[in-house]
Coordinates of C-alpha atoms in Angstrom, one line a residue:
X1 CA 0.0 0.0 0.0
X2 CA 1.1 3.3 -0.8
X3 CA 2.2 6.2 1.7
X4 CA -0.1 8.5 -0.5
X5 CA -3.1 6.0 0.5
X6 CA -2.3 6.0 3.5
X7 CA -2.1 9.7 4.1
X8 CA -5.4 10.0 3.0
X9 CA -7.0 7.4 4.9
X10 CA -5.5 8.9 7.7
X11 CA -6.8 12.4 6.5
X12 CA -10.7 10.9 6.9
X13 CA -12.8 12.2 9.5
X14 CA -16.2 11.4 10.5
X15 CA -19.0 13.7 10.4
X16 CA -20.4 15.7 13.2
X17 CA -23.2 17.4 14.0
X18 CA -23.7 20.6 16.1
X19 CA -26.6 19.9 18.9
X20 CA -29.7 21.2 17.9
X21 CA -31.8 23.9 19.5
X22 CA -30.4 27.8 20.1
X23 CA -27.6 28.3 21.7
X24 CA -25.7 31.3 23.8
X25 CA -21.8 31.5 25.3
X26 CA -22.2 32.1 28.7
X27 CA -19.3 32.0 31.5
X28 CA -20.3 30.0 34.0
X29 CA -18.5 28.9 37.7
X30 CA -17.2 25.6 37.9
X31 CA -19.0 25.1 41.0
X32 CA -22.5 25.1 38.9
X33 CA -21.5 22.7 36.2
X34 CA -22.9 18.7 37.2
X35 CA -20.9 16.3 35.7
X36 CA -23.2 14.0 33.8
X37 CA -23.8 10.6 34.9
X38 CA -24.2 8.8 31.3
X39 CA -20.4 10.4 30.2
X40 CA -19.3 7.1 32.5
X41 CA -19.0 5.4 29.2
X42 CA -15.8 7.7 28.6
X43 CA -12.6 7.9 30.5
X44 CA -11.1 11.0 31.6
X45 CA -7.8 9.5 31.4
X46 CA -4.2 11.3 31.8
X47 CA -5.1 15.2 31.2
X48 CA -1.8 16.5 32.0
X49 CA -1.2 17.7 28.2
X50 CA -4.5 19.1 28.2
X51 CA -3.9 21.3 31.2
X52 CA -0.1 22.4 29.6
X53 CA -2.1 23.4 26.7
X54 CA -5.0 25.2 28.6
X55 CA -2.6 27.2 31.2
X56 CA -0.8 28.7 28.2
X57 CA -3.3 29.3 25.8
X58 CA -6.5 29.0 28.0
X59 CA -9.9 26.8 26.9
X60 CA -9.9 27.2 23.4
X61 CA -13.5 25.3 23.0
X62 CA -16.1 25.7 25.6
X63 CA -18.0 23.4 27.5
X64 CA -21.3 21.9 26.0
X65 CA -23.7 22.2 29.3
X66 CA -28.2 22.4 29.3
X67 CA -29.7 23.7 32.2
X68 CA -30.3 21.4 35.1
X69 CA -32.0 21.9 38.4
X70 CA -30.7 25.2 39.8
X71 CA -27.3 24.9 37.8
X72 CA -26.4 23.1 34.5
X73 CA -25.5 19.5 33.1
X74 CA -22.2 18.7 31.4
X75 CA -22.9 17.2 27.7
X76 CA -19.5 17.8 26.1
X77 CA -16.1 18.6 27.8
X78 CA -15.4 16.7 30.9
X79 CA -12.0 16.2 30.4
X80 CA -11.2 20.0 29.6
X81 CA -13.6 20.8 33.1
X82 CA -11.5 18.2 34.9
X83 CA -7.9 19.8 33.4
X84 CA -9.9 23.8 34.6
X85 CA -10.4 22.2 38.3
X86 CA -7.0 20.8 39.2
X87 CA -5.9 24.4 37.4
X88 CA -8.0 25.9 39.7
X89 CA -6.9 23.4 43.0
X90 CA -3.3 24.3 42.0
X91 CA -3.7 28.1 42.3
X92 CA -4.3 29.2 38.7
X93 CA -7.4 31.0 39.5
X94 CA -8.0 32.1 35.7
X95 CA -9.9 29.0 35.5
X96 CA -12.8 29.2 38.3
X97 CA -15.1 30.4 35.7
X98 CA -15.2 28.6 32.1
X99 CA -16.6 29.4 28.6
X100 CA -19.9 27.5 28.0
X101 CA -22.3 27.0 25.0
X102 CA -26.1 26.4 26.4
X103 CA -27.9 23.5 24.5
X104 CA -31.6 23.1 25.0
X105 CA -32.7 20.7 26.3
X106 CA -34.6 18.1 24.5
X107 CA -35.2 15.3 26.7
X108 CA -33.5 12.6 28.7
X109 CA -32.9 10.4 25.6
X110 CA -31.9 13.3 23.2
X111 CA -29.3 15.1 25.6
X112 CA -27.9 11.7 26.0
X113 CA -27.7 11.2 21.9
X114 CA -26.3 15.0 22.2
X115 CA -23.2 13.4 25.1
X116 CA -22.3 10.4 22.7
X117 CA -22.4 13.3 19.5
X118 CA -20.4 15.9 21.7
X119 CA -17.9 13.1 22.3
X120 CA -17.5 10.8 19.6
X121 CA -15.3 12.6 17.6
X122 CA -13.5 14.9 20.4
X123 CA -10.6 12.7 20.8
X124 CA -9.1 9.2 20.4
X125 CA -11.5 6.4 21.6
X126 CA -10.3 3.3 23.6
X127 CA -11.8 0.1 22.0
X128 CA -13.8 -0.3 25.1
X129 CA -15.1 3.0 24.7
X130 CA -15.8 2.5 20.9
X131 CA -17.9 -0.8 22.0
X132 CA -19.6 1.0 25.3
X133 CA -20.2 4.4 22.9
X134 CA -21.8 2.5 19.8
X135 CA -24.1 0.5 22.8
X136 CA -25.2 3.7 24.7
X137 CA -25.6 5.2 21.6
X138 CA -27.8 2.3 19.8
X139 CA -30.1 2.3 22.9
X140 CA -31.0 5.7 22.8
X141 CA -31.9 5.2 19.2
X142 CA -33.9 2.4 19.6
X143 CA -36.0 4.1 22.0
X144 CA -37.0 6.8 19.8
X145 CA -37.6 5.0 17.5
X146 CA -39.9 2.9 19.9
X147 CA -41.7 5.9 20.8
X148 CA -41.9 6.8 16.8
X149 CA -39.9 9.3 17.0
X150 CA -36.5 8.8 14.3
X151 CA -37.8 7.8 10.6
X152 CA -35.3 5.3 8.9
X153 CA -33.1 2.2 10.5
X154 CA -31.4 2.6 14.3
X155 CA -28.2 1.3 12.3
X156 CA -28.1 3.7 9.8
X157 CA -27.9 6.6 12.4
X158 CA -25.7 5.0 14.7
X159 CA -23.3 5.0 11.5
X160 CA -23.8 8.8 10.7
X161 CA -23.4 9.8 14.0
X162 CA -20.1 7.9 15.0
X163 CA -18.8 8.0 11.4
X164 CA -18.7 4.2 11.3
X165 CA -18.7 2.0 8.1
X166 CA -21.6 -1.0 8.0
X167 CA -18.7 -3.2 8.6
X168 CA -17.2 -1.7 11.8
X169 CA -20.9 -1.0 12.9
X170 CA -21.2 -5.1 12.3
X171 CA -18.2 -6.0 14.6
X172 CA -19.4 -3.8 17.3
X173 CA -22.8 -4.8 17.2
X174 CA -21.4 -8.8 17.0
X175 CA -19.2 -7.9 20.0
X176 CA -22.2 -6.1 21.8
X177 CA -24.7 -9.0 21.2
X178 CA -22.8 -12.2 21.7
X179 CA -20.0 -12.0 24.1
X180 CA -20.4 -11.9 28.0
X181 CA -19.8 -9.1 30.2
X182 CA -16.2 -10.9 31.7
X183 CA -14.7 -10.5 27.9
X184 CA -16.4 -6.6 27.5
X185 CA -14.7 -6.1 30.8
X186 CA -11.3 -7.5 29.6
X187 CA -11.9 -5.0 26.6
X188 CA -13.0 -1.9 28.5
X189 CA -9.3 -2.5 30.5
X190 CA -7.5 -2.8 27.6
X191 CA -6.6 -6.5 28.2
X192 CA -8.2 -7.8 24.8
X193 CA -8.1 -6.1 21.5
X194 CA -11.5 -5.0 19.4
X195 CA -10.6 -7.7 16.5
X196 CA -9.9 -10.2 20.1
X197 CA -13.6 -9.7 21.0
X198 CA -14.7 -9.9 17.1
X199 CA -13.0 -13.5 16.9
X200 CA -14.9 -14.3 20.6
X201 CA -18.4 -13.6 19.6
X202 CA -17.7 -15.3 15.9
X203 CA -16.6 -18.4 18.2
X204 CA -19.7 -18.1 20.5
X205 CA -22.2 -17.8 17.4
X206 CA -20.9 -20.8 15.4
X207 CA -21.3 -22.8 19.1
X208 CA -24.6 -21.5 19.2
X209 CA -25.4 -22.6 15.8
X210 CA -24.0 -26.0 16.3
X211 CA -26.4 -26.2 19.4
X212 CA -29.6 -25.5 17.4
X213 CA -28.1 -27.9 14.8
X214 CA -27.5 -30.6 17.6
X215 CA -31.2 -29.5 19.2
X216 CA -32.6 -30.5 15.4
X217 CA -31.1 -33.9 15.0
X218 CA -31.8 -35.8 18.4
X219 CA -29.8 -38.9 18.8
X220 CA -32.5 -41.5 19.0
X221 CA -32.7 -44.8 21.6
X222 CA -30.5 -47.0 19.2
X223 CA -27.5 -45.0 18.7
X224 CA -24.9 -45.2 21.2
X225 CA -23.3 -42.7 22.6
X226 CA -20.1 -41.1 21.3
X227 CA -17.1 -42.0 23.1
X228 CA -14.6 -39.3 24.0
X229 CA -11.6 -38.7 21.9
X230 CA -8.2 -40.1 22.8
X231 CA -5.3 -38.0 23.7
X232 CA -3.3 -38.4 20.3
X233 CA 0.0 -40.3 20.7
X234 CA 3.2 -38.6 20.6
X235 CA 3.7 -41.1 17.6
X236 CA 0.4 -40.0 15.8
X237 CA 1.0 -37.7 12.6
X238 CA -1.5 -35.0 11.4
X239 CA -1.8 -34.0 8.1
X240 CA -1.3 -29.9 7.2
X241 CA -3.4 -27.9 4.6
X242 CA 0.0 -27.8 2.9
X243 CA 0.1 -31.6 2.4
X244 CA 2.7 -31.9 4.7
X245 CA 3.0 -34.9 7.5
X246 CA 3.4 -33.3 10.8
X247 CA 5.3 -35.9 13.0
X248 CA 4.8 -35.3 16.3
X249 CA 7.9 -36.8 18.1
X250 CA 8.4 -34.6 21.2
X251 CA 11.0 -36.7 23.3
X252 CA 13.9 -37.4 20.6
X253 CA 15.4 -35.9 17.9
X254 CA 18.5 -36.8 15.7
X255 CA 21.7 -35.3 16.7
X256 CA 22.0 -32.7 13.8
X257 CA 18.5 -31.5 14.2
X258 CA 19.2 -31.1 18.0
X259 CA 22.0 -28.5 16.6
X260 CA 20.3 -27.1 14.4
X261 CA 17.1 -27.0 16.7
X262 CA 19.7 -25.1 19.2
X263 CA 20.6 -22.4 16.8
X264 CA 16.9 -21.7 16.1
X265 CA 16.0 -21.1 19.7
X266 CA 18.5 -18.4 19.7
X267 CA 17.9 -16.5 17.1
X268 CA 16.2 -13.2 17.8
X269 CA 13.0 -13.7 17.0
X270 CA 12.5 -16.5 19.1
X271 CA 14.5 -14.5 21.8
X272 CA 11.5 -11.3 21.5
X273 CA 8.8 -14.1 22.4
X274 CA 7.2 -13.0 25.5
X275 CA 7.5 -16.9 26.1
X276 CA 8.6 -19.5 24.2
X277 CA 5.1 -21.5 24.1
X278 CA 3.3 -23.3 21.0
X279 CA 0.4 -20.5 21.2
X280 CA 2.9 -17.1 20.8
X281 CA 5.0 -19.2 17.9
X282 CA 1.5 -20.1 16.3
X283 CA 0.7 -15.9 16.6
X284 CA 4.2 -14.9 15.0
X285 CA 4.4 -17.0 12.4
X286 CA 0.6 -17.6 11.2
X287 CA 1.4 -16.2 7.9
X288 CA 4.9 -17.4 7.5
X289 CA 5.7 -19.2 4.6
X290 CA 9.8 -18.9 4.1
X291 CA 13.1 -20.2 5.4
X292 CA 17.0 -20.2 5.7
X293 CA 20.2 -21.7 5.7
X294 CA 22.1 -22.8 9.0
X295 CA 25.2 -22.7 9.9
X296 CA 26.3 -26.5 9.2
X297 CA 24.8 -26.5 5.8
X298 CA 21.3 -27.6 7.1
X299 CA 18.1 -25.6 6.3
X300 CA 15.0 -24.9 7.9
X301 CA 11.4 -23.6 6.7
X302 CA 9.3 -21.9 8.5
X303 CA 5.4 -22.1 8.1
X304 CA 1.8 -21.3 9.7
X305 CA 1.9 -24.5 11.5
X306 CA 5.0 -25.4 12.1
X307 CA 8.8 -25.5 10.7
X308 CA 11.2 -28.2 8.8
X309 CA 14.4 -28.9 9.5
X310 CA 16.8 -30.6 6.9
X311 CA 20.3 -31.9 7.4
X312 CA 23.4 -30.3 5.3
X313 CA 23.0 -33.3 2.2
X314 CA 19.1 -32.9 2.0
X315 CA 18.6 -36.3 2.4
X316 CA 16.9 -36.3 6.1
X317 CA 14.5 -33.9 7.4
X318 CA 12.5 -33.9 11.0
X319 CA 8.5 -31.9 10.7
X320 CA 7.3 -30.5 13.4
X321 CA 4.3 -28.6 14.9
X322 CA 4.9 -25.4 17.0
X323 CA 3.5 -26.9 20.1
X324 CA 5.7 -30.4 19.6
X325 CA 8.9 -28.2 18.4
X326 CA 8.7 -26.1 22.3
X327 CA 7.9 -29.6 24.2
X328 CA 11.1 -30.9 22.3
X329 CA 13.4 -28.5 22.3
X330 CA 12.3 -28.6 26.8
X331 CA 12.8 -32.2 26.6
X332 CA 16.3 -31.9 25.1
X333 CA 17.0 -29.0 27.0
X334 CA 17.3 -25.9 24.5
X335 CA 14.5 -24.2 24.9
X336 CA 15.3 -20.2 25.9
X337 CA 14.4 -20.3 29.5
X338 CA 16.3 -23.5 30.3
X339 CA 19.4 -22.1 28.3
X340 CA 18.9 -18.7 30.4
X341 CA 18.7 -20.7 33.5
X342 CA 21.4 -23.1 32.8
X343 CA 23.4 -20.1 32.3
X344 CA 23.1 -18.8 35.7
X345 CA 19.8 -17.0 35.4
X346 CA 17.1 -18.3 37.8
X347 CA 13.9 -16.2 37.6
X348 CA 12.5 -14.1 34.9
X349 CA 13.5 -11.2 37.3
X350 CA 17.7 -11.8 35.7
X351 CA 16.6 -12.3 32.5
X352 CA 16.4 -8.7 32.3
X353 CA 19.1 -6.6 30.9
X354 CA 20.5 -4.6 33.8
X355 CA 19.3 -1.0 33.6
X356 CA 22.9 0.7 33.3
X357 CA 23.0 -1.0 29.9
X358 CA 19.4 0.8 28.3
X359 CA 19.9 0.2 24.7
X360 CA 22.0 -3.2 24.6
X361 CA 20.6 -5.3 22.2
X362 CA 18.5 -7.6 24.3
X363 CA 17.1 -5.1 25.8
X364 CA 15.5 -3.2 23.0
X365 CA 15.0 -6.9 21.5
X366 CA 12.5 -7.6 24.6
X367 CA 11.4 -4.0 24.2
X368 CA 10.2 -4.9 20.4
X369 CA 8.8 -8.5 21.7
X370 CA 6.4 -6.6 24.5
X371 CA 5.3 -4.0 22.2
X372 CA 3.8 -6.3 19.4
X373 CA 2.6 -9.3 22.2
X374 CA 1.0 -6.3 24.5
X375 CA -3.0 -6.0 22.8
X376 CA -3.3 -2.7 25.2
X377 CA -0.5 -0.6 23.0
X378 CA -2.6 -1.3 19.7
X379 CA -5.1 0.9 19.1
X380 CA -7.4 0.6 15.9
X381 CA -6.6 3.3 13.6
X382 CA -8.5 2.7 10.3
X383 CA -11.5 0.4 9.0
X384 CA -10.8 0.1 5.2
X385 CA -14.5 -1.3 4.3
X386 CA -14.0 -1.9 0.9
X387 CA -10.7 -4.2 1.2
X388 CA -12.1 -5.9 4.4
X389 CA -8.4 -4.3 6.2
X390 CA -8.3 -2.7 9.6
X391 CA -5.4 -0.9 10.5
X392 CA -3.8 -0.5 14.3
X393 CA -1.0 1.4 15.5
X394 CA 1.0 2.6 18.1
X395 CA 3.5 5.8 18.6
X396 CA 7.3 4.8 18.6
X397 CA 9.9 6.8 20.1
X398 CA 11.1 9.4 17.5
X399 CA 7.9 10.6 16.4
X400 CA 7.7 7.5 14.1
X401 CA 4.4 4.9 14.1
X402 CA 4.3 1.2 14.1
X403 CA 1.3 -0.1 11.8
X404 CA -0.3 -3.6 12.4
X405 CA -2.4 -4.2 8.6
X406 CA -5.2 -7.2 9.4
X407 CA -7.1 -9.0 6.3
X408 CA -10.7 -9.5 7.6
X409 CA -11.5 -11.4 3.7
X410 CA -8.6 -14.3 5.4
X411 CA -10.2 -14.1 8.9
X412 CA -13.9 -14.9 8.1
X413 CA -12.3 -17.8 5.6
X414 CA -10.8 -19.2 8.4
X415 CA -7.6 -19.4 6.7
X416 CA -4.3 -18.1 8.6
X417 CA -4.6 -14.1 8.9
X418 CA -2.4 -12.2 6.5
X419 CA -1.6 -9.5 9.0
X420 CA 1.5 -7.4 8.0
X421 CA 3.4 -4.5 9.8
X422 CA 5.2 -1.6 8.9
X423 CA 7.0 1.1 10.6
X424 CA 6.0 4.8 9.1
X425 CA 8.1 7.7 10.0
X426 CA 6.7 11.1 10.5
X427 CA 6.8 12.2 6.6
X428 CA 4.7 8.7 6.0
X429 CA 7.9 7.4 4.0
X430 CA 8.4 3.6 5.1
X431 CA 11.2 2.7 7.3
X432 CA 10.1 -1.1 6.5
X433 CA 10.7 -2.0 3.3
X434 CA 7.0 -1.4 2.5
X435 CA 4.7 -4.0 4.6
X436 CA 6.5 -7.3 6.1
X437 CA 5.5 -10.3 7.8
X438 CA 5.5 -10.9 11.8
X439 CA 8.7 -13.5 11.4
X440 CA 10.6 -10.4 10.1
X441 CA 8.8 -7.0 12.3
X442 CA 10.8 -7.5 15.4
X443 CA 14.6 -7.0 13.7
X444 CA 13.3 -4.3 12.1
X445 CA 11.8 -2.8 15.1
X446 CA 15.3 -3.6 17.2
X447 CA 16.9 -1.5 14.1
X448 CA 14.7 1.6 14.2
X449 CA 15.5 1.7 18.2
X450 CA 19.1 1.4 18.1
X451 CA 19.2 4.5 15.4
X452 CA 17.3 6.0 18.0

C-alpha cells in the first residue's frame, strides 16, 4: 500500500453534528456545572497535556452544558472541566469560571444522543469505549424509535453519527450482542483487543449454531453414545493444509536437528517471544511461509503451522508442529528459558538486561517483543471497508508509528490471517521495506530503536 493511501486514509474524519436547538456563550462557575452521569462510558484518562495546553493558551472550545435543576448538566467537555479544576486546586485561579455554550434541552434520551455526538469525535477512543459508545448510543436510538420518533433504521444513524462504516458497525454490534460481560470487561481494560472480542463472539455464534443444529437432529434410543476422543500419541501424525505430514515426536530428535534446533532457539525472534510457548510461535508466524540456511549447511522452513528442519545433504528432514517443536526442544533441554537458567539466570527477574545497559541489544529486543505481544498498546486506527483491512498502530519513540495491517477477507475464511506491519516515519515514508511479515517486524523494530 502506498504512503499517498495512507495519508489520506488517515486524513478521513467522520462527520459531526452541532446539537440542535439555540444556543448562547455564557461563563459559568465551575462550581455550577454537574458532571453528567451517562459520560461514565468515557474515561477521563491522563489530562496532564490538556492542562499544559489550557494554562498557556487557555480553553480554546467551551464546555457543551443544558440547564439542570438550579445549575447546569455537562454534555460535552469533561475532560477539559477536569484539566480547569486541578488548574483551579493548583492556584491558577483564571480558570474558576469557564466558557460555555447552552444547548436546550430536549429530553432525557436526546441530551444523552447529544453526550455520545459531543464526544464521539472529540478525541481518540479506547476500543472499550468504541464498543460502550456505539451500545449507549444504539439504545437511545432504539427508543425513539420505539416511541416513533426517528424515521429510517437505528443502524443507519448510529453509522452517521459515529462515522462508522456497516462493517465496523457489524463488529461492534457482534461484540455487543454475543460476548459476556467478563470479555467486555477485559476489553474496556485494555486486556483484549476490538478484532480479540470480534473473533470471541464469531466463536460463540458458530457454538450457538451447532447447538440449534445438535437441538434439530436428536440422537435416537438405538445409537450409542459417542465415546470421548483419545489423547493423540506422541507417535500420531496430522496431516497440514500444505500436504505436509506433521510428526509429532516430542521426546527425541537426531543429533544434527538437536543443533540445528539449538541455533533456532537463539535466534532473535524467538529470543522477543514473550515466552517460548506453541500459542505465541502459532501468533508470530501464522502467515509465514519462508526459510534459511544454518550454519552447518542444514536448512530450515518456516510455516503457519509449524517449521522443517533438513540436514546439510538434503537427504533427512524432521517436521514439526509449534507446540511439539517447544515440548522438544524442553525435553532436550534448548529451549530459551532452560538455556537462560542453565546459564546462571534463575527467575525471569535476571533475564532482564540490567538497567545501566538501556539500549544493549537484548534489551531493546525484549522492548520490540512486548510491544507487538501487549493488545493494550494497539489501538485501531483505520476500518478500510471496501478491502475488508483494519489498520492499528502505536506511537514509537522518534515521532515514528508502528502499523499492524489485518485481512478481515482471510479471517472470516478461516484461513491463517495475512496480518503485516510496517514502521512509518513522520513524513509517511516507510522505514520497513514497505509491509513485512510478523517473522521479520521484530529485527526491524530492534533496528529503528538502536538509530534511536
Amino acid at each position: 500500500m502506498s504512503t499517498g493511501l495512507i495519508s489520506d486514509l488517515l486524513n478521513i474524519q467522520p462527520q459531526t453534528s452541532t446539537p440542535a436547538g439555540s444556543m448562547q456563550v455564557k461563563m459559568l462557575p465551575c462550581e455550577y456545572i454537574m458532571r453528567n452521569p451517562d459520560n461514565k462510558i468515557y474515561v477521563v484518562g491522563d489530562i496532564d497535556k490538556l492542562k499544559e495546553d489550557i494554562r498557556l493558551n487557555g480553553v480554546r472550545q467551551p464546555l457543551e452544558v443544558i440547564r439542570w435543576a438550579n445549575g447546569y448538566k455537562l454534555i460535552g467537555g469533561e475532560r477539559r472541566l477536569t484539566a480547569c479544576e486541578e488548574l483551579a486546586k493548583e492556584g491558577d485561579t483564571r480558570f474558576s469560571s469557564l466558557p460555555c455554550i447552552i444547548v436546550e434541552s430536549k429530553g432525557e434520551v436526546d441530551d444523552r444522543i447529544a453526550l455520545i455526538t459531543a464526544n464521539a469525535t472529540a478525541r481518540d477512543l479506547t476500543d472499550g469505549e468504541r464498543l460502550a459508545q456505539y451500545e449507549a448510543l444504539k439504545d437511545a436510538l432504539t427508543r425513539k424509535k420505539r416511541e416513533g420518533h426517528l424515521e429510517g433504521k437505528v443502524r443507519d444513524e448510529v453509522c452517521r453519527i459515529l462515522g462508522l462504516s456497516t462493517g465496523a458497525a457489524a463488529r461492534l454490534n457482534a461484540i455487543s450482542e454475543n460476548c459476556d460481560e467478563e470479555t467486555k470487561q477485559f476489553l474496556h481494560d485494555g486486556e483484549i483487543s476490538l478484532m480479540d472480542a470480534y473473533r470471541n463472539a464469531q466463536n460463540n455464534i458458530e457454538k450457538r449454531r451447532q447447538a440449534e443444529e445438535k437441538a434439530k437432529d436428536p440422537v435416537t434410543v438405538s445409537e450409542k453414545p459417542a465415546l470421548p476422543p483419545k489423547a493423540p500419541m506422541k507417535s500420531t501424525a496430522t496431516t497440514s493444509e500444505d500436504c505436509v505430514d506433521w510428526h509429532q515426536t516430542a521426546t527425541k530428535i537426531p543429533g544434527w536437528a538437536y543443533q540445528y534446533a539449538e541455533q533456532i532457539c537463539s535466534e532473535d525472534w524467538i529470543q522477543a517471544l514473550p515466552a517460548f510457548t506453541g500459542e505465541n510461535l502459532l501468533d508470530c508466524c501464522e502467515n509465514v511461509h519462508s526459510g534459511h540456511p544454518l550454519t552447518g549447511g542444514g536448512y530450515v522452513n518456516y510455516l503457519p503451522i509449524g517449521l522443517v528442519l533438513r540436514n546439510a545433504d538434503r537427504t533427512q528432514k524432521v517436521i514439526f508442529t509449534w507446540h511439539w517443536f517447544v515440548e522438544a526442544c524442553d525435553a532436550c533441554g534448548i529451549s530459551p528459558e532452560i538455556m537462560a537458567q542453565a546459564n546462571g539466570s534463575t527467575s525471569a527477574e535476571n533475564l532482564k538486561v540490567p538497567e545501566s545497559k538501556p539500549h544493549g541489544h537484548n534489551t531493546l529486543l525484549a522492548l520490540a517483543g512486548k510491544m507487538l505481544s501487549s493488545k493494550a498498546a494497539w489501538y485501531l486506527a483505520i476500518d478500510e471497508p471496501n478491502f475488508k483491512l483494519i489498520y492499528y498502530n502505536q506511537k514509537l519513540p522518534g515521532g515514528a508509528t508502528l502499523w499492524k495491517q489485518v485481512d478481515i477477507t482471510r479471517e472470516e475464511a478461516n484461513k491463517c490471517g495475512d496480518t503485516r506491519y510496517a514502521i512509518i516515519l513522520q513524513d509517511y515514508s516507510f522505514f520497513t521495506t514497505g509491509w513485512v511479515r510478523a517473522f521479520e517486524i521484530s529485527s526491524e523494530l530492534v533496528k529503528y530503536f538502536e538509530l534511536k
